Coordinates of C-alpha atoms and ligand atoms in Angstrom, one line a residue:
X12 CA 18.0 -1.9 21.2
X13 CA 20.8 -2.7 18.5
X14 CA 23.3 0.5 19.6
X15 CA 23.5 0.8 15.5
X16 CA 20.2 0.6 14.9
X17 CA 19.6 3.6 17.9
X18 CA 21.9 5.4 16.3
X19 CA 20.7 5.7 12.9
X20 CA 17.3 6.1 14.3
X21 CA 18.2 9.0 16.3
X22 CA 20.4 11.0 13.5
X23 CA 17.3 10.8 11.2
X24 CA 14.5 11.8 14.3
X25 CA 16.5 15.0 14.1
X26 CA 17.4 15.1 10.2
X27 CA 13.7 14.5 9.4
X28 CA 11.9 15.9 12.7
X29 CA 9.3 17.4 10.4
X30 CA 7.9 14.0 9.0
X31 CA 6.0 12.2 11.7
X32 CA 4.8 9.5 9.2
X33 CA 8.0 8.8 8.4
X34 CA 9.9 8.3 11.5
X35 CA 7.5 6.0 12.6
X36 CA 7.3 3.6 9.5
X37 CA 11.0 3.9 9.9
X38 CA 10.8 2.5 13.8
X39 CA 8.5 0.1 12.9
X40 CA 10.7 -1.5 10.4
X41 CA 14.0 -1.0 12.4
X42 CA 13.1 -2.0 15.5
X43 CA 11.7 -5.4 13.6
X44 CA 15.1 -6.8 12.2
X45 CA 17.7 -6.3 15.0
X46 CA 18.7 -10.0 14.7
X47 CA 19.9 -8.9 11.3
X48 CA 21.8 -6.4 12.6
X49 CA 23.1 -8.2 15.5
X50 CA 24.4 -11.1 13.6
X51 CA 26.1 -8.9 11.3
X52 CA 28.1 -6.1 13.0
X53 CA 30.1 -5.6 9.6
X54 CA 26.9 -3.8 8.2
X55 CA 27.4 -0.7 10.3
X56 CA 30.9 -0.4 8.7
X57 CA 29.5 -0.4 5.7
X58 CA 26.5 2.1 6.2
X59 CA 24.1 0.0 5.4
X60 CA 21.7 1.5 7.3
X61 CA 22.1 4.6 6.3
X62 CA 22.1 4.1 2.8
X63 CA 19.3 2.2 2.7
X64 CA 17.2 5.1 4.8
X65 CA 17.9 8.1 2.8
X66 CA 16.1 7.9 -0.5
X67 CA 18.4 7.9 -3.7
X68 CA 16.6 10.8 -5.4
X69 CA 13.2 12.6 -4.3
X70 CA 11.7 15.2 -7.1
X71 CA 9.5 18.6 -6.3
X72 CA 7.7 20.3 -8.8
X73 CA 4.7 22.3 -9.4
X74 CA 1.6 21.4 -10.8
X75 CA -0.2 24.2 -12.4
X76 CA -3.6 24.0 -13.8
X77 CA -6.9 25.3 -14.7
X78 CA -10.3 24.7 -13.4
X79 CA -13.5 24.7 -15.5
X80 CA -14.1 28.3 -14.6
X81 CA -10.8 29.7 -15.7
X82 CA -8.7 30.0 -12.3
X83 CA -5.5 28.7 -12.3
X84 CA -4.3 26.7 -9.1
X85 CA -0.8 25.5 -8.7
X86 CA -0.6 22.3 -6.3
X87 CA 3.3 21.0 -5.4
X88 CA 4.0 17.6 -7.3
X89 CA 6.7 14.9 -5.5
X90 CA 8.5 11.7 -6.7
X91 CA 10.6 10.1 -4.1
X92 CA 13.0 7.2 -6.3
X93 CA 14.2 5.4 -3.1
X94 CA 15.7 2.2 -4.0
X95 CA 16.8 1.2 -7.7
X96 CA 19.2 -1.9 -6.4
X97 CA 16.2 -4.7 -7.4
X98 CA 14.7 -2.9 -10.1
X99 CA 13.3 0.0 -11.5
X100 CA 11.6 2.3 -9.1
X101 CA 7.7 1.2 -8.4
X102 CA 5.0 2.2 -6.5
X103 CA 2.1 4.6 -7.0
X104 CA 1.1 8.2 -6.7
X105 CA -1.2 9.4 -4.0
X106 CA -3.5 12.4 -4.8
X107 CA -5.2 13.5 -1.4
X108 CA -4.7 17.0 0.4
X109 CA -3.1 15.5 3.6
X110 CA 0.4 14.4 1.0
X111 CA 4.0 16.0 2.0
X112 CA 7.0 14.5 0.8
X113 CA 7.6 13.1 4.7
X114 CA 4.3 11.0 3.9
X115 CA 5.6 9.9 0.8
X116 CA 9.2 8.9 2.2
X117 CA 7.2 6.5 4.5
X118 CA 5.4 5.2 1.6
X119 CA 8.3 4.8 -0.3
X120 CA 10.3 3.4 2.4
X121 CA 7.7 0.7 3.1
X122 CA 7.3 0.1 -0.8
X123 CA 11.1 -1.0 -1.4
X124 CA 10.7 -4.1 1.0
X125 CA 7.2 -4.9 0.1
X126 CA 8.5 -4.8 -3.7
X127 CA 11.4 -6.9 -2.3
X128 CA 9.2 -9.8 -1.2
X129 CA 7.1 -10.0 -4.2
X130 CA 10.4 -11.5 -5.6
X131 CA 9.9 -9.8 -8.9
X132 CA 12.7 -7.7 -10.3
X133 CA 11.3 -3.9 -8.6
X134 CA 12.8 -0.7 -6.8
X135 CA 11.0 1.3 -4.5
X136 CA 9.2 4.7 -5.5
X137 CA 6.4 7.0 -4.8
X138 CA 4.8 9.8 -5.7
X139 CA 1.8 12.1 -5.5
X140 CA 0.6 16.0 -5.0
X141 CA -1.7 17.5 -2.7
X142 CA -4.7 18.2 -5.4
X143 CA -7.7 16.5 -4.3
X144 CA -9.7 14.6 -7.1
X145 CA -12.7 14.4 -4.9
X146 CA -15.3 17.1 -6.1
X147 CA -13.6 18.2 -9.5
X148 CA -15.4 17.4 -13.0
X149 CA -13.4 15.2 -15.6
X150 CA -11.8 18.4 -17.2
X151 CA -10.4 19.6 -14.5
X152 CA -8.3 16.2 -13.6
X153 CA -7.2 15.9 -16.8
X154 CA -6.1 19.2 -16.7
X155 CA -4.2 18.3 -13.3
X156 CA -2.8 15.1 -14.6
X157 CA -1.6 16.4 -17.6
X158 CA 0.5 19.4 -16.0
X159 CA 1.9 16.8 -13.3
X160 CA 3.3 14.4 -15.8
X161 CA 4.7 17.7 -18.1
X162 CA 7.1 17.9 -15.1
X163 CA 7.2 13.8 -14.2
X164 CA 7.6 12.3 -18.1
X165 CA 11.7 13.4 -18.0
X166 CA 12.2 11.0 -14.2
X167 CA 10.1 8.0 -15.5
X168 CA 10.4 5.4 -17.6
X169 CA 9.9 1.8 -18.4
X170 CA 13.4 0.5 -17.4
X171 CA 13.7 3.7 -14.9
X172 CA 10.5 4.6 -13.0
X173 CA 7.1 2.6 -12.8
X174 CA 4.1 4.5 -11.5
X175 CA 0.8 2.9 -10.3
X176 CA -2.5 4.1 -8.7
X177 CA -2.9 5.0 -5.2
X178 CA -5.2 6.9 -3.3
X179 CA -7.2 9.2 -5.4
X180 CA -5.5 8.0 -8.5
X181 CA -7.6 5.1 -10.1
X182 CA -8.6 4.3 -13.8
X183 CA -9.0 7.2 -14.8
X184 CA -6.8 9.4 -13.5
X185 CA -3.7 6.3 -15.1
X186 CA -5.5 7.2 -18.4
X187 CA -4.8 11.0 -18.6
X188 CA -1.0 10.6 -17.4
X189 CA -0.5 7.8 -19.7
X190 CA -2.4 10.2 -22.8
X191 CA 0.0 13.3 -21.8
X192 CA 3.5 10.6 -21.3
X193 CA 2.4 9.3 -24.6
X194 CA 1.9 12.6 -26.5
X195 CA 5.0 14.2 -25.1
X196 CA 7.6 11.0 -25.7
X197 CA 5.8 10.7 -29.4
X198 CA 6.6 6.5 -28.4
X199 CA 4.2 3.8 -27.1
X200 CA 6.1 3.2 -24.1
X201 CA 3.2 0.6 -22.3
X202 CA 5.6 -0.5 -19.4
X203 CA 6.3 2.9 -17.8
X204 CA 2.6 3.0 -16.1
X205 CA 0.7 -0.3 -14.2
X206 CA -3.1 0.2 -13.9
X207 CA -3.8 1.2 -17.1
X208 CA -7.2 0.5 -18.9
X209 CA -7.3 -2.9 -21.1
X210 CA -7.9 -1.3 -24.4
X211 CA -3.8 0.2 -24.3
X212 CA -2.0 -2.7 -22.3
X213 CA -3.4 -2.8 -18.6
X214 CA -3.7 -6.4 -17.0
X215 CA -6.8 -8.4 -16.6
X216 CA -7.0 -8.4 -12.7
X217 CA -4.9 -5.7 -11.6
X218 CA -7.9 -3.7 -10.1
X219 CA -8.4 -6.6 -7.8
X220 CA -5.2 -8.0 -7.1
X221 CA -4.4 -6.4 -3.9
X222 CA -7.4 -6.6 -2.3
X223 CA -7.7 -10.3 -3.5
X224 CA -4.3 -10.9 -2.9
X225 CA -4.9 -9.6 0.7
X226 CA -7.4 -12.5 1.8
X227 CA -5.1 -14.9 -0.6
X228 CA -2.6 -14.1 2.4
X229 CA -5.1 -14.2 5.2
X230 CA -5.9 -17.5 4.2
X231 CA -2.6 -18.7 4.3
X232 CA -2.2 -17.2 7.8
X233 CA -5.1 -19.4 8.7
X234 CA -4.1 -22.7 7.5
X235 CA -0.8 -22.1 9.2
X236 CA -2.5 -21.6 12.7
X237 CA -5.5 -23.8 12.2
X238 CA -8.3 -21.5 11.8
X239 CA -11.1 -21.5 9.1
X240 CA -13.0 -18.7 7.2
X241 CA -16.0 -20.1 7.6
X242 CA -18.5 -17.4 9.0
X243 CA -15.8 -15.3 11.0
X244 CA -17.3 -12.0 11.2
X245 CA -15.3 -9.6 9.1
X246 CA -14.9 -5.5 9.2
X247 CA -13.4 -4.0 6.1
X248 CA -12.4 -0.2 6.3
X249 CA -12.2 1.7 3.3
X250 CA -14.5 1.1 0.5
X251 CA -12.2 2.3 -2.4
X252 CA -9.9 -0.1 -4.7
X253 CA -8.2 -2.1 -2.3
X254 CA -11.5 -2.4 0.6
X255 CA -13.7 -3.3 -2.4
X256 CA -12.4 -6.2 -3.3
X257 CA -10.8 -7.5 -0.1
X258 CA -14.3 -7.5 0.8
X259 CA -15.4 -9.5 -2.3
X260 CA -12.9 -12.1 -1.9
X261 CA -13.7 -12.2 2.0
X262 CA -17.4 -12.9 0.7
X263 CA -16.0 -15.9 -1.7
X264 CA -14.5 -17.7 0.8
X265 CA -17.1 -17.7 3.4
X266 CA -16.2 -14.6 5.6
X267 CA -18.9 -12.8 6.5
X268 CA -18.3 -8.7 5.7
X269 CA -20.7 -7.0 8.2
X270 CA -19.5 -3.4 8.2
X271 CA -17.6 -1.0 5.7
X272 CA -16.2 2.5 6.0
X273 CA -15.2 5.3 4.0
X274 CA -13.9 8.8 4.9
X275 CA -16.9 10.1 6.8
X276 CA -18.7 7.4 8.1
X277 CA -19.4 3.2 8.0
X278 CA -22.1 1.2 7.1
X279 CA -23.3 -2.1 9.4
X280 CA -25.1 -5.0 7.7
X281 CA -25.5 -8.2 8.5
X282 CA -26.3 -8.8 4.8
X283 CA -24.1 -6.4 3.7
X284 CA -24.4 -6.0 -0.6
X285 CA -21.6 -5.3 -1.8
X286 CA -22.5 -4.0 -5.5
X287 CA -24.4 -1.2 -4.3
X288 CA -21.2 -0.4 -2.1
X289 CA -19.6 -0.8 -6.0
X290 CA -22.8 1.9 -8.1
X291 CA -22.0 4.4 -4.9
X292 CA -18.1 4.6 -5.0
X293 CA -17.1 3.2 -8.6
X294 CA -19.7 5.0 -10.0
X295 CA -21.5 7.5 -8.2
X296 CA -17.9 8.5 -6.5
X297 CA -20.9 9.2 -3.7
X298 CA -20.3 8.3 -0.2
X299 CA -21.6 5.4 2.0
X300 CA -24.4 7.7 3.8
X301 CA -26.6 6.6 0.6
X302 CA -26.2 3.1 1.1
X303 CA -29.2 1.9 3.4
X304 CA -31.3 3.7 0.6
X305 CA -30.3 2.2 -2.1
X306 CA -29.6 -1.6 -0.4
X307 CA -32.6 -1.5 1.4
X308 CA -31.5 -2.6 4.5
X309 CA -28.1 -1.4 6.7
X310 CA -27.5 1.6 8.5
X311 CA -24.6 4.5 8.4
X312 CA -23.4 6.4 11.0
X313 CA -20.9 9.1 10.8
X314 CA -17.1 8.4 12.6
X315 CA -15.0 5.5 12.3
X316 CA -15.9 1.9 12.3
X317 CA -13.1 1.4 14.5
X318 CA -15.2 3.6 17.6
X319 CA -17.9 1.3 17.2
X320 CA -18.6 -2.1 19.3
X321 CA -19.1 -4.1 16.4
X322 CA -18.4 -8.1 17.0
X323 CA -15.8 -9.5 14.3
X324 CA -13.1 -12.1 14.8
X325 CA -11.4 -10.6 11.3
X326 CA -10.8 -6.9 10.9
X327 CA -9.0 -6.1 7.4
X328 CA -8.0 -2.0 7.6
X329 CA -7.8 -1.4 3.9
X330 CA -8.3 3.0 3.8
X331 CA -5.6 4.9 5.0
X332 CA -2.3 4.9 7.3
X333 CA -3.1 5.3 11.6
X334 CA -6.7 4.7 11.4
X335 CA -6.1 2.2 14.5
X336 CA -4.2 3.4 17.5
X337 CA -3.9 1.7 20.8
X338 CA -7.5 3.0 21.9
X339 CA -9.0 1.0 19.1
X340 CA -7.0 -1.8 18.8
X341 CA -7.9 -2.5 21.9
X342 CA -12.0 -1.8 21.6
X343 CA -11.5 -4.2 18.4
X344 CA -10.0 -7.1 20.3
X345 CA -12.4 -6.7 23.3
X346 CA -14.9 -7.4 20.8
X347 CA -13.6 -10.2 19.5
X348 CA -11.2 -9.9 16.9
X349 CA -7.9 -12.8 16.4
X350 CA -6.8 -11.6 13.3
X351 CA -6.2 -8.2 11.9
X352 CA -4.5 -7.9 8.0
X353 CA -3.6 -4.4 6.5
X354 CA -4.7 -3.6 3.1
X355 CA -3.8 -0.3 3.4
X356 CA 0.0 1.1 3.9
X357 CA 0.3 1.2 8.2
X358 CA -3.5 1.5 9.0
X359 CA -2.5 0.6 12.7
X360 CA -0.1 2.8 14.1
X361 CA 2.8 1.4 16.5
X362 CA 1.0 1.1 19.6
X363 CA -1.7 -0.9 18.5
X364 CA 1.0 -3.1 16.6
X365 CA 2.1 -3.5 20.1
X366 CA -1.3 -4.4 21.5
X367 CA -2.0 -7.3 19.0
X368 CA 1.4 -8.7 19.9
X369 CA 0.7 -8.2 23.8
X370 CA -2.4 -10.1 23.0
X371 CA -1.1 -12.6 20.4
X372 CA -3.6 -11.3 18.3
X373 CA -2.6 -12.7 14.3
X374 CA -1.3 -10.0 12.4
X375 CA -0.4 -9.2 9.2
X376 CA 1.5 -6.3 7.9
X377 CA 0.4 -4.7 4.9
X378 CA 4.1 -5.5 3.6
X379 CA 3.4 -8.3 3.4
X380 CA -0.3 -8.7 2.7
X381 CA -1.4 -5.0 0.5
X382 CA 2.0 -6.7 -1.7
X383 CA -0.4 -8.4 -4.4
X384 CA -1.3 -4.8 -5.8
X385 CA 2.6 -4.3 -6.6
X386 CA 2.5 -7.7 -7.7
X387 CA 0.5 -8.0 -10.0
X388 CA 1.5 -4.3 -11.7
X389 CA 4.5 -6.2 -12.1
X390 CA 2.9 -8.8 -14.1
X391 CA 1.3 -6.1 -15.8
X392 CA 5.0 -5.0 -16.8
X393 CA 5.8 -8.5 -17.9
X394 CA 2.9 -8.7 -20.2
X395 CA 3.6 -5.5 -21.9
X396 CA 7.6 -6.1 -22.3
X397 CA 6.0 -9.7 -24.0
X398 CA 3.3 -7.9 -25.8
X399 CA 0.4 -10.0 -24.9
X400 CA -2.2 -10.3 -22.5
X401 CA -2.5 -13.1 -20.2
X402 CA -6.4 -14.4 -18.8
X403 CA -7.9 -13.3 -15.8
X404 CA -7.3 -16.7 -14.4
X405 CA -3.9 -16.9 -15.0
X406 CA -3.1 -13.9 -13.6
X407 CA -5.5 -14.5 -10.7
X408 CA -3.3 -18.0 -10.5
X409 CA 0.3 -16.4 -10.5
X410 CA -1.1 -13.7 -7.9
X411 CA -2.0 -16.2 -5.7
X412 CA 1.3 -18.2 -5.8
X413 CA 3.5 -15.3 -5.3
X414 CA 1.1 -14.3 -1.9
X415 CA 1.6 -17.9 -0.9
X416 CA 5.4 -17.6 -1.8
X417 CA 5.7 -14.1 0.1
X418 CA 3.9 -15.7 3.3
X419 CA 6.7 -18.6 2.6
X420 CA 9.5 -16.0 3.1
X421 CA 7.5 -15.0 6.2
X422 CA 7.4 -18.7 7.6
X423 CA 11.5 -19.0 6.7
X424 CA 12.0 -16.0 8.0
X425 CA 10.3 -17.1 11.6
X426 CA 12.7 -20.1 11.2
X427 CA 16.0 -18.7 10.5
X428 CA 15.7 -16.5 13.2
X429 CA 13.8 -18.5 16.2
X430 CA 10.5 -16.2 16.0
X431 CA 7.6 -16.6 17.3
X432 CA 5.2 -18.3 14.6
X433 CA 2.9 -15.0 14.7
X434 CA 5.4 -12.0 14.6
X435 CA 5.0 -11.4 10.8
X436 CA 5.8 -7.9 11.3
X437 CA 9.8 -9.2 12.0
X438 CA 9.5 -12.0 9.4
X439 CA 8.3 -9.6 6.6
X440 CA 10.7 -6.8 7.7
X441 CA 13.6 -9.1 7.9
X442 CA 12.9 -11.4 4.4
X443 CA 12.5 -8.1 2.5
X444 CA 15.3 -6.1 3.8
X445 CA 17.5 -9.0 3.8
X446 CA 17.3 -9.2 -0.1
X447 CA 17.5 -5.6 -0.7
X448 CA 21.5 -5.6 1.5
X449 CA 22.5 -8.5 -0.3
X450 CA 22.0 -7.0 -3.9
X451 CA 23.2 -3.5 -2.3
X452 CA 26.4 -5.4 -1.0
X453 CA 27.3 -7.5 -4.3
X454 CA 26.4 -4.1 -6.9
X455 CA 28.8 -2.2 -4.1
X456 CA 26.3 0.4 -4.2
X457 CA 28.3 2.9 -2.2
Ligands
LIG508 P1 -8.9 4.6 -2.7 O1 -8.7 6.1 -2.9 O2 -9.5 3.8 -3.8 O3 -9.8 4.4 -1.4 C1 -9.5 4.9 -0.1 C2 -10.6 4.6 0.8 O4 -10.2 5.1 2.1 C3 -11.9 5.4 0.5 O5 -13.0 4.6 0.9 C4 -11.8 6.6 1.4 O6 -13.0 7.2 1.7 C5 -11.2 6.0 2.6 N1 -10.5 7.1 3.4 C6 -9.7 8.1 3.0 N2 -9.2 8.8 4.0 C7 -9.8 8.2 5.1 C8 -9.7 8.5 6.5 N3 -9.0 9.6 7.0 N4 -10.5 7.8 7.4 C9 -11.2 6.7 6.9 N5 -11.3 6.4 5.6 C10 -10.6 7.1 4.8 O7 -7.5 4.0 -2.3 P2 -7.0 2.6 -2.4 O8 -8.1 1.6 -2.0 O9 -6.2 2.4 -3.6 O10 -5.9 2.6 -1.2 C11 -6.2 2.3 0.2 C12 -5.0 2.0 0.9 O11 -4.3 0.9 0.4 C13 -3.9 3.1 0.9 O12 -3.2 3.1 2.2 C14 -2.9 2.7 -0.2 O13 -1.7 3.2 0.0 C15 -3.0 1.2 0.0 N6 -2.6 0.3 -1.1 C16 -3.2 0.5 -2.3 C17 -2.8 -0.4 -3.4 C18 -3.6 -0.3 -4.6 O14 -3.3 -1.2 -5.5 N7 -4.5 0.6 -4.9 C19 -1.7 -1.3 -3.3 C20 -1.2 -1.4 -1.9 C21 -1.6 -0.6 -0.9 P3 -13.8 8.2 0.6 O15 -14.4 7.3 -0.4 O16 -14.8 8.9 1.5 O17 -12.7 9.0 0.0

């Protein structure tokens, strides 16, 4: 290994030994860009490393709030503001119970390079709290999202600090923290939230962009190796935003979605329909154990889709980070699979990343491929800086030239430095970090 690169690596295992998720999105991407590193020894001079690692600001807070039935909770709030050098922070908040701040430096981390390849002028952020939406009424999330953006309205801003959705944080839960920023600032300041509702500045689109934007990417991937969508057999995990309408995209363009999963359990269908997978999740907020009722045809069983033997040549991870590890990377490819793409922010953990290569499986970082959601909540910036609202087409068009342009970057990358055509994990790492030194280098952000 790169003896500056080790050395980094190792001062932040012990700095940061308490944030498991973090270290390893951080050894995934350094261990990825060596050649950068190697053909510029001046970088560890200049700390680049370093400074590029450690977040630029990260916020705690608590989030006190009220249920329906009087008792007052307090859950702990975070906003980690990692890189400003290419734009305003951006990148969502995450409302599930399993959030620390270590979970949300990897999320961060990840975010400033992804943002970097979209090519659009954005930082890298997160954010999120441990309160989980799941099982509370209306009342009591507005209650929640209110009291977290009492605390959040003074760090954000449209030229400072873009939120977005992320886990547990959808439609709804954008509207209240908009309502509260918007009440407390006493200005209509559209730009400082992406994923808002149509009515008050939200972009046609958005809600499908990165899961559309994913199979925009996986398409690309196939041209570029000769494949063809055509019938491949397809497992999409998750069934939330991103899984959704990865899987309705995958439908449009021939792929044929068998099996879905959510937190508890998976559904198999050869005919799978994917609008009552829409009534149980967008509207029910249910889980997938109804779906062979209400279809008519499928079955569930309970555990991961990734401990089943299901035949698919396409597997599209689109829930939540390390849901494949070596074990099942390796039952997924015994059964079939050439080509795995992350919706989701580092579903497969390192070892399987390392099993795909071992078996030149064709594989697509989330990066790289989840990058339309960021994207296109960019565009949604755009539009409210212009006041106007583009069409769905023409935001569905500029989506899919900028996942063609960032699978571009890839294929330079690959070129520049002599890799092998399928290692996008390097070619994504390298193209987005690449950007981000340059502009910290000619800002002399030290
Ligand atoms: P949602 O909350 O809409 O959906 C998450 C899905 O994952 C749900 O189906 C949920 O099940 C399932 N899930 C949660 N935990 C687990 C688990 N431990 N095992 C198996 N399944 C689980 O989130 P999104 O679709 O917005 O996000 C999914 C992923 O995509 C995340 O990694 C996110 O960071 C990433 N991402 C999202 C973007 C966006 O635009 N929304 C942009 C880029 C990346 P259940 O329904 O039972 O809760």
């Amino acid at each position: 290994m790169n003896s500056y690169i080790e050395k980094v690596l190792n001062e932040f295992k012990v700095k940061d030994a308490s944030q498991p998720e973090f270290l390893q999105a951080l050894e995934e991407v350094l261990t990825s860009v060596e050649v950068i590193f190697d053909r510029h020894p001046e970088y560890e001079k200049m700390a680049i490393l370093e400074r590029l690692c450690e977040p630029e600001r990260i916020i705690t807070f608590k989030v006190p709030w009220m249920d329906d039935e009087g008792q007052v909770h307090v859950n702990r709030g975070y906003r980690v503001q990692y890189s400003s050098v290419l734009g305003p922070y951006k990148g969502g908040i995450r409302l599930h119970p399993s959030v620390t701040m270590g979970m949300l430096k990897f999320l961060g981390f990840e975010q400033i390079f992804k943002n970097a390849l979209t090519t659009l002028p954005i930082g890298g952020g997160k954010g999120g709290s441990d309160f989980d939406p799941k099982g509370k009424s209306d009342t009591e999330v507005m209650r929640f999202c209110q009291s977290f953006m009492t605390e959040l309205y003074r760090h954000i801003g449209p030229d400072v600090d873009v939120p977005a959705g992320d886990m547990g944080t959808g439609a709804r839960e954008i509207g209240y923290f908009y309502g509260q920023y918007r009440r407390i600032k006493g200005v209509s300041e559209r730009g400082v939230l992406t994923g808002k509702g149509l009515s008050y500045g939200g972009s046609l689109a958005r809600k499908q962009a990165t899961g559309y934007g994913l199979v925009y990417f996986v398409l690309e991937m196939m041209k570029k190796h000769g494949m063809t969508p055509e019938g491949k057999r397809t497992i999409v995990s998750g069934s939330g935003n991103v899984a959704i309408y990865a899987a309705e995209k995958a439908m449009q363009n021939d792929l044929k979605v068998i099996a879905m999963s959510d937190s508890k359990g998976y559904i198999v269908d050869e005919n799978l329909c994917l609008d009552t997978v829409k009534t149980i999740k967008e509207i029910n907020r249910g889980s997938l154990c109804d779906y062979p009722a209400l279809a008519g045809h499928g079955t569930y069983h309970e555990g991961s889709v990734y401990d089943a033997e299901l035949n698919a040549e396409v597997v599209l991870p689109c829930a939540t980070q390390n849901e494949i590890n070596k074990e099942r990377a390796e039952r997924i490819i015994r059964n079939g699979c050439v080509l795995v793409a992350e919706g989701a922010n580092m579903p497969s953990d390192n070892e399987a990343i390392h099993v795909y290569r071992e078996k030149d499986i064709l594989f697509a970082p989330g990066k790289a491929a989840n990058a339309g959601g960021v994207a296109t909540s960019a565009l949604e910036m755009s539009q409210n800086s212009m006041r106007l609202s583009w069409t769905f087409e023409e935001v569905d068009e500029k989506l899919k030239g900028i996942m063609k342009a960032i699978h571009a970057q890839c294929e330079d990358a690959m070129n520049q430095y002599d890799l092998d055509s399928r290692n996008y994990v390097a070619a994504a790492n390298i193209a987005g970090m690449q950007k981000v030194i340059d502009a910290m280098i000619v800002q002399g952000d030290y």
